Structures are given as structure tokens and as C-alpha cells.
JSON list of C-alpha atoms in Angstrom, two decimals:
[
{"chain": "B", "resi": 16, "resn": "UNK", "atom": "CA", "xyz": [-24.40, 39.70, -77.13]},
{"chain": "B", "resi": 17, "resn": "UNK", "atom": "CA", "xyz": [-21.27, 41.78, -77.69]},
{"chain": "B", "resi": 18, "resn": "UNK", "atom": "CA", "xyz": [-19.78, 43.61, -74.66]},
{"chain": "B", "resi": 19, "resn": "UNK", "atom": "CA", "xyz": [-16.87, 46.57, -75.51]},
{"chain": "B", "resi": 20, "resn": "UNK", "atom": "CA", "xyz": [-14.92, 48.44, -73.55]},
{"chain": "B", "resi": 21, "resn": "UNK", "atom": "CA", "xyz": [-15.42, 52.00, -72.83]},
{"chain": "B", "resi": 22, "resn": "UNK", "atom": "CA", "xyz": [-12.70, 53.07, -75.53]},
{"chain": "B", "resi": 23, "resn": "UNK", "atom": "CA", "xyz": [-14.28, 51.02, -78.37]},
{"chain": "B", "resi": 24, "resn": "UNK", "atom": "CA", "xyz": [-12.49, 47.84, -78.09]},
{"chain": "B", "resi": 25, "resn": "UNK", "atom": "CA", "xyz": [-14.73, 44.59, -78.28]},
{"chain": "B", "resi": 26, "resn": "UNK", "atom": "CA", "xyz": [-14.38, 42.46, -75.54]},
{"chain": "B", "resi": 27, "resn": "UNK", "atom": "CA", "xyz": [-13.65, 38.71, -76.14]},
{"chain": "B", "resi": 28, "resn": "UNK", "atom": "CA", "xyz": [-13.85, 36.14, -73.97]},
{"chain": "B", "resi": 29, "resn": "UNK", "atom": "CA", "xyz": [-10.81, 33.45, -73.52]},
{"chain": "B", "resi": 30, "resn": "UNK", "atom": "CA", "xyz": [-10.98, 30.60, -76.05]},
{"chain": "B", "resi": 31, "resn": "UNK", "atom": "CA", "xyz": [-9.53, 28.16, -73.20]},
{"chain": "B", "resi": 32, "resn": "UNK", "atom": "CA", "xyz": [-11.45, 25.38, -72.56]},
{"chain": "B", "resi": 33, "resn": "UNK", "atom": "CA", "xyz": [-13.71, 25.24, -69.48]},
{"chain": "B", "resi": 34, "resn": "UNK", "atom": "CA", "xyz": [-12.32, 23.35, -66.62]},
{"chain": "B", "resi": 35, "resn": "UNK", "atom": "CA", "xyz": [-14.24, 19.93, -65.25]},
{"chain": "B", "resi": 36, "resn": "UNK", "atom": "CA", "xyz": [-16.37, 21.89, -62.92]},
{"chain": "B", "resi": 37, "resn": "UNK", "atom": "CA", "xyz": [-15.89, 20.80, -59.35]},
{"chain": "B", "resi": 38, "resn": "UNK", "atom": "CA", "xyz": [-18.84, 19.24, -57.64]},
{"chain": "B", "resi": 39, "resn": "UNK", "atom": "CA", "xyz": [-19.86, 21.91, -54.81]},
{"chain": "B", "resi": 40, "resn": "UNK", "atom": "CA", "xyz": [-19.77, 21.83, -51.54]},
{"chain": "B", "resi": 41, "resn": "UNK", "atom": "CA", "xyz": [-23.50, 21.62, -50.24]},
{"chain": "B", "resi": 42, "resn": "UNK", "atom": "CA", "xyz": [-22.72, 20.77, -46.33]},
{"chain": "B", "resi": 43, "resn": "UNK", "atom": "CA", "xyz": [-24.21, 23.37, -43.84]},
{"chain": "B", "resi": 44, "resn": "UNK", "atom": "CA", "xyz": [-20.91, 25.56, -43.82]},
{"chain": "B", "resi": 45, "resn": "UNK", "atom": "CA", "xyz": [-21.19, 26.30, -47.05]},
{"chain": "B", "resi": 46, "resn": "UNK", "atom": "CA", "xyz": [-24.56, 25.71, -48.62]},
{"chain": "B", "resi": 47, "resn": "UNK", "atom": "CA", "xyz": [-23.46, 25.89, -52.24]},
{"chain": "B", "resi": 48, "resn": "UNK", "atom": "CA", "xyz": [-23.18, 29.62, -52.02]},
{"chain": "B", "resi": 49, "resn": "UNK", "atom": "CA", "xyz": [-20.47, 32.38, -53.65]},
{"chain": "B", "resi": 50, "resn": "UNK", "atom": "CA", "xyz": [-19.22, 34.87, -51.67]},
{"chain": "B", "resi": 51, "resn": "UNK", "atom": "CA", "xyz": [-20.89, 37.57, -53.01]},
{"chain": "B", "resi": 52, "resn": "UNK", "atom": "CA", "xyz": [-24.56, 35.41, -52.46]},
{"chain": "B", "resi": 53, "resn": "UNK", "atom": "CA", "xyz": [-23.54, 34.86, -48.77]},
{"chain": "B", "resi": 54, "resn": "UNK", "atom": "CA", "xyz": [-22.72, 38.87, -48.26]},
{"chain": "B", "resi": 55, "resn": "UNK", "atom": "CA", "xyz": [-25.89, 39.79, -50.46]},
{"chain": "B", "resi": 56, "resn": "UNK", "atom": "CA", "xyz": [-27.70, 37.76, -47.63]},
{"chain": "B", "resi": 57, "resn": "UNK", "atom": "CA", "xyz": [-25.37, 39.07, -44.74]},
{"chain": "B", "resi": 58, "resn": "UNK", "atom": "CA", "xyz": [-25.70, 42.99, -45.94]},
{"chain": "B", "resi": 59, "resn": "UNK", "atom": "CA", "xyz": [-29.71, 42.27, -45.76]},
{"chain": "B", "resi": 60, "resn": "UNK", "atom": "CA", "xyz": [-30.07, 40.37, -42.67]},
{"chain": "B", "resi": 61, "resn": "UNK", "atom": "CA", "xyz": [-27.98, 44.34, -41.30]},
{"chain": "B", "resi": 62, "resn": "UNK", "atom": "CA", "xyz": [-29.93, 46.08, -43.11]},
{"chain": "B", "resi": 63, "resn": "UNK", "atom": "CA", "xyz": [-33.27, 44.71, -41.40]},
{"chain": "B", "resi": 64, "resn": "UNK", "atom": "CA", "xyz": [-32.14, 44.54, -38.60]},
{"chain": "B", "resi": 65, "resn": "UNK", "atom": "CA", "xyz": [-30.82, 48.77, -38.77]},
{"chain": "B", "resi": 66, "resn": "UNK", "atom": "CA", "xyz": [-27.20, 47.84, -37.88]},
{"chain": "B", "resi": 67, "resn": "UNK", "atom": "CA", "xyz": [-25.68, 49.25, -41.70]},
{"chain": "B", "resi": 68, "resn": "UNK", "atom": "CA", "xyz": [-26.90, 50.09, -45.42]},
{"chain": "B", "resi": 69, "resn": "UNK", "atom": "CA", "xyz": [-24.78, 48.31, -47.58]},
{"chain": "B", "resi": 70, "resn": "UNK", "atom": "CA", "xyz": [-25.10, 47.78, -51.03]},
{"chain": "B", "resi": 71, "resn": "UNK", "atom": "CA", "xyz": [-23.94, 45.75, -54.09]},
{"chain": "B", "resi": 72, "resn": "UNK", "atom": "CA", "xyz": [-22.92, 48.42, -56.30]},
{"chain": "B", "resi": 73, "resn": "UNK", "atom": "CA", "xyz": [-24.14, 47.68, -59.81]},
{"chain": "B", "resi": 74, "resn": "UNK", "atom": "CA", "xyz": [-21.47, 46.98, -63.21]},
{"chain": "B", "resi": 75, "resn": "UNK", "atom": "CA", "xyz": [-21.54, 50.48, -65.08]},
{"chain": "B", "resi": 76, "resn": "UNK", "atom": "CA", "xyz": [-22.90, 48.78, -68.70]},
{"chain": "B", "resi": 77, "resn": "UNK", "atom": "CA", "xyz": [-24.52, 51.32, -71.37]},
{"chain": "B", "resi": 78, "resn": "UNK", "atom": "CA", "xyz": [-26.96, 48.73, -73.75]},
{"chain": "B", "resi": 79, "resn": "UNK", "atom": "CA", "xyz": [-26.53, 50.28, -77.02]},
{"chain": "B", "resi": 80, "resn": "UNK", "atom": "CA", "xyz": [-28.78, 47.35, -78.96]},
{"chain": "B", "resi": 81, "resn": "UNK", "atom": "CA", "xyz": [-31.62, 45.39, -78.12]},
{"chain": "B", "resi": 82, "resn": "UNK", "atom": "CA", "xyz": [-33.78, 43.12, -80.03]},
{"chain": "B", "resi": 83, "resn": "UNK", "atom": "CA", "xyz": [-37.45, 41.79, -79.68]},
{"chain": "B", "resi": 84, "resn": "UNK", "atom": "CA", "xyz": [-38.18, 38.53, -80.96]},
{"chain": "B", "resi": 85, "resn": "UNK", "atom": "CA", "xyz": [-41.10, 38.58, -79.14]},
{"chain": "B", "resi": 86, "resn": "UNK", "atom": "CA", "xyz": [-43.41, 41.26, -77.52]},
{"chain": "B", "resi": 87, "resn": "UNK", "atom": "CA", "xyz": [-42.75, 39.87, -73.95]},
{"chain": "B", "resi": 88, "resn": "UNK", "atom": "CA", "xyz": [-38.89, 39.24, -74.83]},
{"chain": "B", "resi": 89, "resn": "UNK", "atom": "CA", "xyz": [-35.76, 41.84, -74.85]},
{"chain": "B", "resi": 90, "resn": "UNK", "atom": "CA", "xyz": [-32.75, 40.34, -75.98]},
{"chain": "B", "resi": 91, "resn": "UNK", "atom": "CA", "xyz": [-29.73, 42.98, -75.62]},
{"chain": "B", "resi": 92, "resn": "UNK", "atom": "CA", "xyz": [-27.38, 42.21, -78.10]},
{"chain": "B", "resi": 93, "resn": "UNK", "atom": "CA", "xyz": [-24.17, 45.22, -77.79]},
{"chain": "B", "resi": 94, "resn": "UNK", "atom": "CA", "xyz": [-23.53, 46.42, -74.71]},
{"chain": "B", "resi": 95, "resn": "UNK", "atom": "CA", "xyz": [-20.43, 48.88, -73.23]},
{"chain": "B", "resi": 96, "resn": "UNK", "atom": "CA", "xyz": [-18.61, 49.19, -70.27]},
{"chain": "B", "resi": 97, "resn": "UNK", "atom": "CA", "xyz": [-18.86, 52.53, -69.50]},
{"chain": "B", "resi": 98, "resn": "UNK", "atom": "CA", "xyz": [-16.24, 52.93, -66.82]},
{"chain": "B", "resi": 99, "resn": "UNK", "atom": "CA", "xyz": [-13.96, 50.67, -64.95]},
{"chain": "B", "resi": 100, "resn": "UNK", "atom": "CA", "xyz": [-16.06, 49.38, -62.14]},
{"chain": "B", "resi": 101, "resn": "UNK", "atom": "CA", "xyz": [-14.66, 50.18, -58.62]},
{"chain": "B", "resi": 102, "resn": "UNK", "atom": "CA", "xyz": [-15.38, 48.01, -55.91]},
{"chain": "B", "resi": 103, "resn": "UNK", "atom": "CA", "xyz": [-17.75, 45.91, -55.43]},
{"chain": "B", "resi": 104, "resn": "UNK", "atom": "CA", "xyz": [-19.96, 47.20, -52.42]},
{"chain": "B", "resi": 105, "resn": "UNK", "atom": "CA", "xyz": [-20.28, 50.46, -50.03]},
{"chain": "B", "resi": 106, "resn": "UNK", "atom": "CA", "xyz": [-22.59, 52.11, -47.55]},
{"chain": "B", "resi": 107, "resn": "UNK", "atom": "CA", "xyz": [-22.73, 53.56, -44.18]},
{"chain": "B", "resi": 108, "resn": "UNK", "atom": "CA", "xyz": [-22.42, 51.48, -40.92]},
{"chain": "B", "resi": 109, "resn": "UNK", "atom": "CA", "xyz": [-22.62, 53.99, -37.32]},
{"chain": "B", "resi": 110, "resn": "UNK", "atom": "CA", "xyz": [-22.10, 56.98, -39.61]},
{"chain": "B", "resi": 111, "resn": "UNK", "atom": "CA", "xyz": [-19.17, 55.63, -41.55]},
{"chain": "B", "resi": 112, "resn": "UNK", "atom": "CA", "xyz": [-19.04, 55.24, -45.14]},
{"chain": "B", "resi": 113, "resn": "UNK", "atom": "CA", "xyz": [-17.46, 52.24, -45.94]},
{"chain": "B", "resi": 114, "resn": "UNK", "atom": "CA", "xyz": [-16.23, 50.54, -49.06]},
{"chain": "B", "resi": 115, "resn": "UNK", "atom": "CA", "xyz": [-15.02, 46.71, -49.84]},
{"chain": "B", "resi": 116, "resn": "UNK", "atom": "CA", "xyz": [-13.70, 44.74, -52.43]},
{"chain": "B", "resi": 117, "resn": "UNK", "atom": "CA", "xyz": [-14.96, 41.15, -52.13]},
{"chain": "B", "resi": 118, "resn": "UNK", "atom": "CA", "xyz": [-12.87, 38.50, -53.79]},
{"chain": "B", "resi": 119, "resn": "UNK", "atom": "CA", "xyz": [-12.14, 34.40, -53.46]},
{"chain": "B", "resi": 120, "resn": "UNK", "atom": "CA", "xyz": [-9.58, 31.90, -54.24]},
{"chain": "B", "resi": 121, "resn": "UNK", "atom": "CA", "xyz": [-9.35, 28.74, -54.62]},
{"chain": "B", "resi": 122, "resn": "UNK", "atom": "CA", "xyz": [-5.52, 28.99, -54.49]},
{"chain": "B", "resi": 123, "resn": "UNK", "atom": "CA", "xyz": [-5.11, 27.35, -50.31]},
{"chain": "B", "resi": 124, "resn": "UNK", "atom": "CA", "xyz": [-1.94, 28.80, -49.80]},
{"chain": "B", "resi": 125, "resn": "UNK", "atom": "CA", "xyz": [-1.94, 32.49, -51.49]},
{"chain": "B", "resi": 126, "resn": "UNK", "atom": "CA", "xyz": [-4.38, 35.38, -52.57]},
{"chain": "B", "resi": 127, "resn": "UNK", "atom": "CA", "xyz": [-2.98, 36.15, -56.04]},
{"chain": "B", "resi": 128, "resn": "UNK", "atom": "CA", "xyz": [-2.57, 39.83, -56.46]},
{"chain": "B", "resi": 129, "resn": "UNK", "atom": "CA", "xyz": [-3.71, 39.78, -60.11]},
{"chain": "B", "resi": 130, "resn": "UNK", "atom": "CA", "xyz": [-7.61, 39.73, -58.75]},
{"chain": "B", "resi": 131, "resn": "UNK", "atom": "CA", "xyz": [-7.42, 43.30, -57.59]},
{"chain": "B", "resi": 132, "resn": "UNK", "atom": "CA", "xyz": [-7.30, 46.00, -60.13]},
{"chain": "B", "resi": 133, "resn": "UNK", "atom": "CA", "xyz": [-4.82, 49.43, -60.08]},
{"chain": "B", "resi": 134, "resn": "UNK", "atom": "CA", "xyz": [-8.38, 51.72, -60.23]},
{"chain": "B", "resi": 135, "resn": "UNK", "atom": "CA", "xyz": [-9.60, 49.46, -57.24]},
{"chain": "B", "resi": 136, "resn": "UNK", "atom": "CA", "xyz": [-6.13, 50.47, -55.16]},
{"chain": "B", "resi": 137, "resn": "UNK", "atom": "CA", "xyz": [-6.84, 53.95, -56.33]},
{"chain": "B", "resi": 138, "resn": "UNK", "atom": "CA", "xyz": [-10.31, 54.14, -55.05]},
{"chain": "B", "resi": 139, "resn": "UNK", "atom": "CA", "xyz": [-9.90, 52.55, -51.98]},
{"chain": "B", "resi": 140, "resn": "UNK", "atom": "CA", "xyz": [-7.37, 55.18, -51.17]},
{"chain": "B", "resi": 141, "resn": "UNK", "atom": "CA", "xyz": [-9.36, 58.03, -51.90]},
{"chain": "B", "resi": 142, "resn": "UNK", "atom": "CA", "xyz": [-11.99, 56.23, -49.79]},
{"chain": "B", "resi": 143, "resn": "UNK", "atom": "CA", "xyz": [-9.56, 56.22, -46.21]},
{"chain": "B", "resi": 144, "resn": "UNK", "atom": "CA", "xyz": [-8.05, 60.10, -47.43]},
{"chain": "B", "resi": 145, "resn": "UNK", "atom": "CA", "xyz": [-11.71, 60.71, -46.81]},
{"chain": "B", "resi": 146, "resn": "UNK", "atom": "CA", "xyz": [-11.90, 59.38, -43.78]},
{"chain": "B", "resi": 147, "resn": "UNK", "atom": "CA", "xyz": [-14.14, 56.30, -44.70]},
{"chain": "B", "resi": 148, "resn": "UNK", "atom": "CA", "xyz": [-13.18, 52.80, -44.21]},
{"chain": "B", "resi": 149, "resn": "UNK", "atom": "CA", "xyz": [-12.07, 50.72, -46.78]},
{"chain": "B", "resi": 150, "resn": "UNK", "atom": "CA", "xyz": [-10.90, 47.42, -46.78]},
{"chain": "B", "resi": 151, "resn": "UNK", "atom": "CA", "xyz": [-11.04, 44.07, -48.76]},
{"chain": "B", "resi": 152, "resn": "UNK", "atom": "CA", "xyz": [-12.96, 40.71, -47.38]},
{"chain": "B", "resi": 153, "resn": "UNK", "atom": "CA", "xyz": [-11.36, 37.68, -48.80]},
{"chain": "B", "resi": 154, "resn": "UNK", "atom": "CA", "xyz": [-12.06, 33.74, -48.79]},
{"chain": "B", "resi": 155, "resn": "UNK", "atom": "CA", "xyz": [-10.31, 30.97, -49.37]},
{"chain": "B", "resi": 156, "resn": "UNK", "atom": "CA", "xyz": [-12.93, 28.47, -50.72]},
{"chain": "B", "resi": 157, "resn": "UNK", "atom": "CA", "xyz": [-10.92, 25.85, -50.74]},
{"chain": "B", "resi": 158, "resn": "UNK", "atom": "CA", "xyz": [-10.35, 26.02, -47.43]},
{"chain": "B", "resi": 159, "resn": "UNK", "atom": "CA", "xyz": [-13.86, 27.46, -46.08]},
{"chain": "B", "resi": 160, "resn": "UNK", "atom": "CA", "xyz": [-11.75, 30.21, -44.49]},
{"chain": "B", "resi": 161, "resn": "UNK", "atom": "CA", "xyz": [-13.15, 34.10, -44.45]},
{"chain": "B", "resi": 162, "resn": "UNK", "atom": "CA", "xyz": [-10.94, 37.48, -43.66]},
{"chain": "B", "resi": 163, "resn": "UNK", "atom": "CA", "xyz": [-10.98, 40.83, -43.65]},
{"chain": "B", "resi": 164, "resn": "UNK", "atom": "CA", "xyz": [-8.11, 43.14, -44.63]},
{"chain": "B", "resi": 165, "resn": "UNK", "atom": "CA", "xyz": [-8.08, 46.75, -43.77]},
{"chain": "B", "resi": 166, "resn": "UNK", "atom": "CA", "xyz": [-6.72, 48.75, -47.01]},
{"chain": "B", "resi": 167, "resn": "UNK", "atom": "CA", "xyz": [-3.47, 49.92, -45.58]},
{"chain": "B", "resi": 168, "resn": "UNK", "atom": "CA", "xyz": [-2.48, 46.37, -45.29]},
{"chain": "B", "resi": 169, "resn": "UNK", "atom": "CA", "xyz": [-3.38, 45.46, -48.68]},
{"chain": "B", "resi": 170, "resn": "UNK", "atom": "CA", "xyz": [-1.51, 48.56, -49.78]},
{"chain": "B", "resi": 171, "resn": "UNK", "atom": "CA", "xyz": [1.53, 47.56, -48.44]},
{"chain": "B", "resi": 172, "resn": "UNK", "atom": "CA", "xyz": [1.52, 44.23, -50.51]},
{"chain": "B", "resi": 173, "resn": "UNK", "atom": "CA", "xyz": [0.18, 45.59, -53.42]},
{"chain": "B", "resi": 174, "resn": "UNK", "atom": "CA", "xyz": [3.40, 48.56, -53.76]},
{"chain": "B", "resi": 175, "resn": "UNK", "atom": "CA", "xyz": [5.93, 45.66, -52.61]},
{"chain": "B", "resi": 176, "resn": "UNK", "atom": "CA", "xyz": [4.27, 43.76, -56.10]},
{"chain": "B", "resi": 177, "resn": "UNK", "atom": "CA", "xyz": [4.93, 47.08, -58.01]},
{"chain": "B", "resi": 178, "resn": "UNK", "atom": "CA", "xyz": [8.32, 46.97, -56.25]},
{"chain": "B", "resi": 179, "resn": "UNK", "atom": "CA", "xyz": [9.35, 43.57, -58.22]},
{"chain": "B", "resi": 180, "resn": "UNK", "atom": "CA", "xyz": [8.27, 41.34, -54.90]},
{"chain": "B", "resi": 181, "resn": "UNK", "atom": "CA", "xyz": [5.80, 39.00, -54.98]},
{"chain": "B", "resi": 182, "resn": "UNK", "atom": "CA", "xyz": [2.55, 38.93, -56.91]},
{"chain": "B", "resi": 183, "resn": "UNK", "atom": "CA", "xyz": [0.93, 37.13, -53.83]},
{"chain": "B", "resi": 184, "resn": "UNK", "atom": "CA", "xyz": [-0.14, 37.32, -50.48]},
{"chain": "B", "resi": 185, "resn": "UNK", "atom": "CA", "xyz": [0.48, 34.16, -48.78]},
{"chain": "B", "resi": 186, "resn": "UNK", "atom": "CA", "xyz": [-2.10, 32.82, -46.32]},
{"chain": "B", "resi": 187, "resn": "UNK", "atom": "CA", "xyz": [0.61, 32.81, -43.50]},
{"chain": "B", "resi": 188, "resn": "UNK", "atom": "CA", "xyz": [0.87, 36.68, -44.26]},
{"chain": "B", "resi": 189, "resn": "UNK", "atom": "CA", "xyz": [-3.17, 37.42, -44.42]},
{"chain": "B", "resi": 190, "resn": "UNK", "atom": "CA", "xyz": [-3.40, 35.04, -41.12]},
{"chain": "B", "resi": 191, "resn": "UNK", "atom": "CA", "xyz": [-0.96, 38.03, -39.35]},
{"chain": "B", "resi": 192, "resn": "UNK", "atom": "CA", "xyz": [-2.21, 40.76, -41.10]},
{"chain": "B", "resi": 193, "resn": "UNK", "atom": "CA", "xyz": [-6.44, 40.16, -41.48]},
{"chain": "B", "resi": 194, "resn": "UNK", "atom": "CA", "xyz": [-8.71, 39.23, -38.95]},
{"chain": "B", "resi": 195, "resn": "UNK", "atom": "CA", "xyz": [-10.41, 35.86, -39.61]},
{"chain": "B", "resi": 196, "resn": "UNK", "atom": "CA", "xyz": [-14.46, 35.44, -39.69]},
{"chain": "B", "resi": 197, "resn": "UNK", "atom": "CA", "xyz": [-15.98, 32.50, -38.60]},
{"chain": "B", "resi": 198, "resn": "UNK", "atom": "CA", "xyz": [-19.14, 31.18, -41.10]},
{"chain": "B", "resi": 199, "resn": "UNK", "atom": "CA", "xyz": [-22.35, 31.36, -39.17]},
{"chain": "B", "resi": 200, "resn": "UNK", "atom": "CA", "xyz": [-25.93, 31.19, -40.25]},
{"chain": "B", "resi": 201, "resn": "UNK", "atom": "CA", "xyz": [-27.16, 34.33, -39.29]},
{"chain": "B", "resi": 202, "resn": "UNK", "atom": "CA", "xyz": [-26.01, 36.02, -40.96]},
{"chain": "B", "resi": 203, "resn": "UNK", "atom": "CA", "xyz": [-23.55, 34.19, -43.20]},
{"chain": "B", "resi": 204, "resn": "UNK", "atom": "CA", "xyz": [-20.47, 36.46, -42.74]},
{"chain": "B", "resi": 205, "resn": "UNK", "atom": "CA", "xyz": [-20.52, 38.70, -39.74]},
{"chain": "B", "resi": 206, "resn": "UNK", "atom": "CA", "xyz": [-18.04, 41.10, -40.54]},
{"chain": "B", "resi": 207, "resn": "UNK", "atom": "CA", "xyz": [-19.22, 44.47, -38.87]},
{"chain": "B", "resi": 208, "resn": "UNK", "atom": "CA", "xyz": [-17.73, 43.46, -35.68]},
{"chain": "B", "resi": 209, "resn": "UNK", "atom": "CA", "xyz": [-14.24, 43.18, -37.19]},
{"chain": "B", "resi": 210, "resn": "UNK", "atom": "CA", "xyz": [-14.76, 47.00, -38.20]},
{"chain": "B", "resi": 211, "resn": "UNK", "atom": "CA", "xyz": [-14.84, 47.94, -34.61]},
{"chain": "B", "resi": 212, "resn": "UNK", "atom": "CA", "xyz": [-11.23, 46.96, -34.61]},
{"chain": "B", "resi": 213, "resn": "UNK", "atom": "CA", "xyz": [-10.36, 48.61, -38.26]}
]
């Protein structure tokens, strides 16, 4: 299937050779699950219960071909971005809008800055000029560790990058600047609590 850009451009993936693939992690604190699976499951178990309504928001693709092999098969074969995607989930928790970027590393000792996008910086500023909350929740998988980081903080590392500083946040610096999550069952990644304190 071939993916282009909104301005035309195709888009091609790296030639690089996959990596071994690491075996996964399957142990109770973990479960073999991404971060996005275990806030999918987190952003349900609130929703059911009526704490929040938040929502994956969906990749803005335009299909431009499809094929039918078959009668019961579609197989899309050109597809567009249509915009730059902003961030990856939003809703409204005690009549708040709020708006995250979720992201993981591997990386234990820094978040490299690369992961976040200019447009994402953009948006989540427009979202806290607005009053809403915005704010990024980041885990080191290496490390099983989970944290949330209001915008302004983020902001503040992301213009000293754009300064000539460092294209990281150390883990030292998101300890002192995020507030840590603990891993639970139910639900995975309790992180409305922490936005009593945002």
C-alpha cells in the first residue's frame, strides 16, 4: 500500500534492517502491553465508570485506492496523510478538556526530544491558552517507570533544545519535574489523580 504525505510526497519507509526483537516482558506489571493498549484500557475502565471521556484520536488518512480481490476483501492500496496528526488523545475530565501526547522509550536514562513533533508543541499550547489541560504521559519501558508532564514543563525543555541545549530530557530532570504513576491493574495507568495537582 503506498502512504504520501499531504503535499504529494510518497512516504518511504527506512531500508535499515529490523532489530533482533526483544523477547517481552509478560510478568504481571507489564502484561506484554504498549502504552497506548494499557491507556486504551485505562481511558475505558473511566469512562465506565463516569469519571472522564477520553479518546484515542484517530490518524487523519484520506484512502484514495482500494482494490477487491474478493467480494468479502478490501485491500487499500494509496493512501494520504491528510494533515499532521496532533496528539494522540483528548476529552473532558470534571469539565476540563484535556489533551496528551503519549510516548515511550526504551532509552533508561533520557526521553529523547526528537519523539515530539513542532505541530504537537504548537497544539498543546493553544490547548492551555484555552484554558484546557495539556500535558504529555511518558514511560520508560525499560525501566517499567510511568510519568506525567504538565506542558509548561515540557515547554521549557523543548525551547532550551531550540536554544542549542540538549535534545534530551534526562530521567533525573523528568523525576523533578513529572509526577511518577505507579502500574496497577485497575486500571493500568491511573493518571487522573495526578491532574488534580496539574
Amino acid at each position: 500500500m503506498a502512504i504520501n504525505y499531504p503535499n504529494g510526497k510518497k512516504f518511504v519507509p527506512s531500508n535499515k534492517m529490523p532489530a533482533a526483537k526483544k523477547k517481552k516482558d509478560f510478568s504481571f506489571s507489564n502484561r506484554g502491553k504498549t502504552l497506548e493498549d494499557e491507556l486504551n484500557e485505562t481511558n475505558e475502565y473511566y469512562l465506565q465508570l463516569g469519571l472522564a471521556l477520553i479518546h484515542k484520536k484517530p490518524v487523519p488518512v484520506q484512502i484514495v485506492k482500494v482494490e477487491y480481490p474478493s467480494r468479502s476483501a478490501a485491500v487499500i492500496r494509496e493512501a494520504y496523510f491528510r494533515t499532521p496528526s496532533t496528539t494522540d488523545y483528548n476529552g473532558v475530565w470534571n469539565g476540563r478538556y484535556i489533551d496528551f501526547e503519549a510516548k515511550e522509550t526504551e532509552n533508561r536514562t533520557s526521553f529523547p526530544l526528537k519523539n515530539i513533533h513542532e505541530h504537537q508543541i504548537h497544539h498543546m499550547s493553544q490547548v492551555v491558552k484555552q484554558n484546557g489541560i495539556a500535558f504529555l504521559i511518558l514511560r520508560f519501558s525499560s525501566l517499567q517507570r510511568y510519568f506525567v508532564m504538565r506542558f509548561e514543563s515540557l515547554e521549557i525543555f523543548w525551547d532550551r533544545m531550540l536554544a542549542g541545549g540538549r535534545k534530551s530530557i534526562t530521567l533525573q530532570e523528568v523525576e523533578e519535574t513529572s509526577f511518577e504513576i505507579a502500574p496497577g491493574a485497575f486500571p493500568p495507568i491511573d493518571y487522573l489523580p495526578i491532574l488534580q495537582k496539574l
